Tab-separated table of C-alpha atoms and ligand atoms in Angstrom:
chain	number	residue	atom	x	y	z
A	22	MET	CA	22.026	-23.935	59.125
A	23	ARG	CA	21.576	-25.072	55.588
A	24	LYS	CA	20.299	-22.655	52.984
A	25	LYS	CA	16.754	-22.503	51.710
A	26	ILE	CA	16.857	-22.176	47.955
A	27	VAL	CA	14.261	-21.721	45.241
A	28	ALA	CA	15.643	-21.938	41.710
A	29	GLY	CA	13.738	-21.372	38.480
A	30	ASN	CA	14.827	-23.563	35.592
A	31	TRP	CA	13.453	-21.731	32.574
A	32	LYS	CA	14.500	-24.562	30.218
A	33	MET	CA	14.260	-23.481	26.551
A	34	ASN	CA	11.858	-20.624	27.221
A	35	CYS	CA	12.059	-16.817	27.007
A	36	ASP	CA	13.824	-14.809	24.326
A	37	ILE	CA	15.628	-11.670	25.402
A	38	THR	CA	12.492	-9.494	25.445
A	39	GLN	CA	10.590	-12.029	27.513
A	40	THR	CA	13.589	-12.419	29.800
A	41	TYR	CA	13.652	-8.705	30.595
A	42	GLU	CA	9.871	-8.697	31.088
A	43	LEU	CA	9.913	-11.640	33.474
A	44	LEU	CA	12.867	-10.262	35.451
A	45	ASP	CA	11.238	-6.812	35.669
A	46	GLN	CA	8.103	-8.439	37.068
A	47	LEU	CA	10.134	-10.483	39.509
A	48	LYS	CA	12.011	-7.415	40.725
A	49	GLU	CA	8.666	-5.861	41.685
A	50	LYS	CA	7.927	-8.740	44.057
A	51	GLU	CA	8.630	-8.922	47.754
A	52	LEU	CA	10.780	-12.028	48.106
A	53	SER	CA	11.622	-13.604	51.437
A	54	ASP	CA	15.083	-12.633	52.690
A	55	ASP	CA	15.536	-16.123	54.121
A	56	VAL	CA	15.543	-17.787	50.727
A	57	GLU	CA	18.281	-17.783	48.109
A	58	VAL	CA	16.559	-17.141	44.795
A	59	ILE	CA	18.108	-18.316	41.541
A	60	VAL	CA	16.947	-18.056	37.924
A	61	ALA	CA	18.376	-20.103	35.085
A	62	PRO	CA	17.543	-18.582	31.694
A	63	PRO	CA	18.902	-19.939	28.396
A	64	PHE	CA	22.571	-19.301	27.577
A	65	THR	CA	21.855	-16.373	25.233
A	66	ASN	CA	20.267	-14.377	28.045
A	67	LEU	CA	22.625	-15.101	30.925
A	68	GLN	CA	24.713	-11.974	30.673
A	69	SER	CA	21.701	-9.692	30.226
A	70	ALA	CA	19.894	-11.386	33.103
A	71	ASN	CA	22.904	-10.994	35.326
A	72	GLN	CA	23.116	-7.300	34.548
A	73	ALA	CA	19.390	-6.795	35.022
A	74	LEU	CA	19.653	-8.390	38.472
A	75	LEU	CA	22.813	-6.630	39.692
A	76	ASP	CA	20.846	-4.508	42.150
A	77	THR	CA	19.050	-7.532	43.609
A	78	ASP	CA	19.992	-10.668	45.565
A	79	ILE	CA	18.713	-12.951	42.824
A	80	LEU	CA	21.440	-15.162	41.357
A	81	VAL	CA	21.724	-16.350	37.778
A	82	ALA	CA	22.588	-19.939	36.897
A	83	ALA	CA	23.263	-21.758	33.647
A	84	GLN	CA	21.279	-24.864	32.712
A	85	ASN	CA	24.266	-26.879	31.494
A	86	MET	CA	27.921	-26.596	30.502
A	87	HIS	CA	30.585	-28.672	28.767
A	88	GLN	CA	33.270	-30.504	30.722
A	89	VAL	CA	36.197	-29.233	28.639
A	90	ALA	CA	37.733	-25.734	28.851
A	91	ASN	CA	37.653	-24.915	25.117
A	92	GLY	CA	38.230	-26.407	21.711
A	93	ALA	CA	36.419	-28.024	18.823
A	94	PHE	CA	33.076	-28.704	20.503
A	95	THR	CA	30.604	-26.972	18.218
A	96	GLY	CA	27.613	-25.610	20.059
A	97	GLU	CA	28.997	-26.073	23.552
A	98	ILE	CA	29.675	-23.603	26.384
A	99	SER	CA	32.472	-23.918	28.956
A	100	ALA	CA	32.722	-23.107	32.645
A	101	GLY	CA	35.182	-20.299	31.887
A	102	MET	CA	32.719	-18.744	29.467
A	103	LEU	CA	30.004	-18.788	32.099
A	104	GLN	CA	32.314	-17.257	34.674
A	105	SER	CA	33.313	-14.571	32.161
A	106	VAL	CA	29.699	-13.324	32.077
A	107	GLY	CA	29.418	-13.462	35.850
A	108	VAL	CA	27.648	-16.818	36.141
A	109	SER	CA	29.103	-19.128	38.747
A	110	THR	CA	26.229	-21.531	39.325
A	111	VAL	CA	25.302	-24.326	36.941
A	112	ILE	CA	22.550	-26.934	36.840
A	113	LEU	CA	23.977	-30.331	35.903
A	114	GLY	CA	22.308	-33.657	35.287
A	115	HIS	CA	18.775	-32.480	34.637
A	116	SER	CA	16.627	-35.444	33.569
A	117	GLU	CA	15.983	-33.796	30.205
A	118	ARG	CA	19.752	-33.694	29.597
A	119	ARG	CA	20.052	-37.289	30.738
A	120	ALA	CA	17.146	-38.511	28.592
A	121	MET	CA	17.393	-36.357	25.467
A	122	PHE	CA	21.091	-35.579	25.293
A	123	TRP	CA	22.421	-38.908	26.550
A	124	GLU	CA	24.181	-37.496	29.608
A	125	THR	CA	25.411	-40.400	31.695
A	126	ASN	CA	26.472	-40.498	35.321
A	127	GLU	CA	30.059	-40.807	34.115
A	128	LEU	CA	29.827	-37.722	31.917
A	129	LEU	CA	28.163	-35.829	34.745
A	130	ALA	CA	30.975	-36.784	37.108
A	131	SER	CA	33.409	-35.091	34.767
A	132	LYS	CA	31.184	-32.015	34.379
A	133	VAL	CA	30.984	-31.782	38.172
A	134	ASN	CA	34.786	-31.901	38.384
A	135	THR	CA	35.159	-29.132	35.828
A	136	ALA	CA	32.588	-26.969	37.560
A	137	LEU	CA	34.320	-27.398	40.925
A	138	GLU	CA	37.756	-26.723	39.433
A	139	ASN	CA	36.300	-23.478	38.116
A	140	ASP	CA	34.928	-22.480	41.497
A	141	MET	CA	31.340	-22.895	40.466
A	142	THR	CA	28.356	-24.036	42.492
A	143	VAL	CA	26.602	-27.079	41.059
A	144	ILE	CA	22.889	-27.764	41.317
A	145	PHE	CA	23.084	-31.509	40.752
A	146	CYS	CA	19.838	-33.087	39.516
A	147	PHE	CA	18.836	-36.709	39.695
A	148	GLY	CA	15.707	-38.781	40.206
A	149	GLU	CA	14.025	-42.006	39.245
A	150	GLU	CA	11.672	-42.780	36.380
A	151	LEU	CA	8.145	-44.061	36.883
A	152	GLU	CA	9.092	-47.680	36.165
A	153	ASP	CA	11.780	-47.485	38.858
A	154	ARG	CA	9.254	-46.364	41.414
A	155	LYS	CA	6.660	-48.898	40.327
A	156	SER	CA	9.208	-51.670	40.677
A	157	ASP	CA	10.312	-50.322	44.033
A	158	ASN	CA	13.775	-49.631	42.672
A	159	HIS	CA	13.743	-45.854	43.203
A	160	PHE	CA	16.129	-45.794	46.143
A	161	ASN	CA	18.678	-47.901	44.253
A	162	VAL	CA	18.476	-45.709	41.153
A	163	VAL	CA	18.912	-42.512	43.130
A	164	LYS	CA	21.799	-43.965	45.112
A	165	GLU	CA	23.536	-45.043	41.922
A	166	GLN	CA	23.094	-41.629	40.297
A	167	LEU	CA	24.664	-40.016	43.344
A	168	GLU	CA	27.460	-42.554	43.724
A	169	GLU	CA	28.478	-42.458	40.081
A	170	GLY	CA	27.917	-38.772	39.408
A	171	LEU	CA	28.891	-37.092	42.622
A	172	TYR	CA	30.301	-39.195	45.426
A	173	HIS	CA	33.835	-39.052	44.072
A	174	ILE	CA	34.232	-35.396	45.147
A	175	GLU	CA	36.247	-34.374	48.174
A	176	ALA	CA	34.480	-33.567	51.402
A	177	ALA	CA	35.549	-29.926	51.110
A	178	SER	CA	33.738	-29.572	47.776
A	179	TRP	CA	30.325	-30.182	49.294
A	180	SER	CA	30.009	-26.497	50.149
A	181	HIS	CA	29.693	-25.972	46.366
A	182	ILE	CA	26.950	-28.556	45.879
A	183	VAL	CA	23.176	-28.198	45.959
A	184	LEU	CA	21.136	-31.340	45.312
A	185	ALA	CA	17.890	-31.377	43.360
A	186	TYR	CA	15.798	-34.521	43.610
A	187	GLU	CA	13.477	-34.529	40.632
A	188	PRO	CA	11.449	-37.692	40.098
A	189	VAL	CA	11.105	-37.856	36.313
A	190	TRP	CA	7.445	-38.855	36.514
A	191	ALA	CA	6.644	-35.581	38.281
A	192	ILE	CA	8.389	-33.214	35.848
A	193	GLY	CA	6.010	-31.174	33.725
A	194	THR	CA	3.227	-33.688	34.346
A	195	GLY	CA	1.247	-31.856	36.974
A	196	GLU	CA	1.777	-34.874	39.198
A	197	THR	CA	3.952	-34.142	42.213
A	198	ALA	CA	5.552	-36.488	44.628
A	199	SER	CA	3.553	-36.272	47.814
A	200	PRO	CA	5.257	-34.304	50.580
A	201	GLU	CA	5.748	-37.666	52.325
A	202	GLN	CA	7.396	-39.218	49.262
A	203	ALA	CA	9.687	-36.193	48.918
A	204	GLN	CA	10.592	-36.293	52.607
A	205	GLU	CA	11.233	-40.046	52.485
A	206	MET	CA	13.630	-39.695	49.545
A	207	HIS	CA	15.358	-36.561	50.876
A	208	SER	CA	16.027	-38.193	54.195
A	209	PHE	CA	17.338	-41.303	52.389
A	210	ILE	CA	19.677	-39.066	50.346
A	211	ARG	CA	20.933	-37.356	53.485
A	212	ARG	CA	21.618	-40.746	55.066
A	213	THR	CA	23.671	-41.888	52.071
A	214	ILE	CA	25.760	-38.712	52.303
A	215	ALA	CA	26.262	-39.239	56.025
A	216	ASP	CA	27.382	-42.825	55.370
A	217	LYS	CA	29.806	-41.842	52.626
A	218	TYR	CA	31.078	-38.537	54.076
A	219	SER	CA	29.871	-37.334	57.453
A	220	SER	CA	26.699	-36.329	59.197
A	221	ASP	CA	27.939	-32.716	59.261
A	222	ILE	CA	28.145	-32.649	55.478
A	223	ALA	CA	24.793	-34.383	55.170
A	224	GLN	CA	23.177	-31.845	57.465
A	225	GLU	CA	24.683	-28.854	55.660
A	226	VAL	CA	23.756	-29.682	52.065
A	227	SER	CA	20.544	-28.176	50.701
A	228	ILE	CA	18.313	-30.722	48.970
A	229	LEU	CA	15.714	-29.215	46.652
A	230	TYR	CA	12.642	-30.985	45.354
A	231	GLY	CA	11.618	-30.522	41.706
A	232	GLY	CA	8.604	-31.723	39.772
A	233	SER	CA	5.359	-29.788	39.302
A	234	VAL	CA	5.904	-27.496	42.288
A	235	LYS	CA	3.195	-24.814	42.198
A	236	PRO	CA	2.031	-22.100	44.596
A	237	GLY	CA	-0.726	-24.473	45.754
A	238	ASN	CA	1.573	-27.300	46.862
A	239	ALA	CA	4.877	-25.582	47.685
A	240	LYS	CA	4.063	-24.853	51.316
A	241	GLU	CA	3.294	-28.461	52.150
A	242	ILE	CA	6.368	-29.802	50.325
A	243	PHE	CA	8.714	-27.163	51.787
A	244	GLY	CA	7.253	-27.882	55.211
A	245	LYS	CA	9.023	-31.233	55.329
A	246	PRO	CA	12.201	-31.211	57.430
A	247	ASP	CA	14.570	-32.514	54.738
A	248	VAL	CA	13.185	-30.425	51.883
A	249	ASP	CA	15.217	-27.222	51.631
A	250	GLY	CA	13.498	-25.670	48.646
A	251	GLY	CA	12.609	-26.330	45.057
A	252	LEU	CA	13.804	-26.445	41.486
A	253	ILE	CA	10.886	-25.020	39.580
A	254	GLY	CA	10.150	-25.448	35.875
A	255	GLY	CA	6.817	-24.251	34.467
A	256	ALA	CA	5.814	-22.127	37.463
A	257	SER	CA	9.108	-20.204	37.335
A	258	LEU	CA	7.956	-18.584	34.070
A	259	LYS	CA	5.211	-16.648	35.846
A	260	ALA	CA	6.478	-14.010	38.259
A	261	ASP	CA	3.402	-14.268	40.503
A	262	ASP	CA	3.710	-18.033	40.830
A	263	PHE	CA	7.470	-18.048	41.279
A	264	ALA	CA	7.304	-15.349	43.958
A	265	ALA	CA	4.529	-17.231	45.752
A	266	ILE	CA	6.690	-20.365	45.755
A	267	VAL	CA	9.717	-18.432	47.079
A	268	ASN	CA	7.515	-17.083	49.843
A	269	ALA	CA	5.938	-20.449	50.632
A	270	PHE	CA	8.383	-21.301	53.429
A	271	GLU	CA	6.868	-20.974	56.862
B	318	13P	P1	8.126	-28.535	36.345
B	318	13P	O1	8.119	-27.656	37.567
B	318	13P	O2	7.618	-27.840	35.115
B	318	13P	O3	7.500	-29.862	36.600
B	318	13P	O4	9.680	-28.833	36.023
B	318	13P	C1	10.518	-29.261	37.029
B	318	13P	C2	11.892	-29.220	36.520
B	318	13P	O5	12.261	-29.970	35.635
B	318	13P	C3	12.814	-28.233	37.091
B	318	13P	O6	14.116	-28.487	36.696
């Protein structure tokens, strides 16, 4: 049975004081045992967050990492550095990284390799822009992002991969994909994995939906058979909302 996962991508929000406050509030909540809960604070707060959550089942992820082990890459953070503060999950390929920091499928393929070589779990993000959907090109774009960024990995590595389909037009806009649109794309993604690898691998991988998930719409989206959870932006910054989303699975 594939895992249900709800991950909070805090983006560039929360200083250390706010991080402790939010985690303290989250620790007060009853969170479903059936769901793997992940939070991804900014780099500066990863170690503190990890320590604050040691007595819980909540995992800490990074929002990005560099593809090289160390060296003259001012401002960058490596997989080994993340591991050294107890972080072994990393979000790669977020649309904001793709759009604002010029991360290409090719670059992401090499980041994925580095993460896997370092025994990390990757939450691999991808999704089409509004123009792609309007021109009915969304399936092609998603397929290409997966083929170029991810489908070079070995079958055995899929146990370290979580997928996050995030249509760019739904991120931070208040506009979500309908549950039917999410289901349609998730089932398409699973089919492409089955074609390239095997139906076992396709059935085992968790595919999260991201883009304006809120307590009011999570239940309907998570109710779809190929939606295994969510990658949550804005609503992950409020403990009440994030907990409600975690607990939105039937
Ligand atoms: P919002 O939930 O704020 O739309 O953000 C989604 C997202 O980008 C998660 O990575």
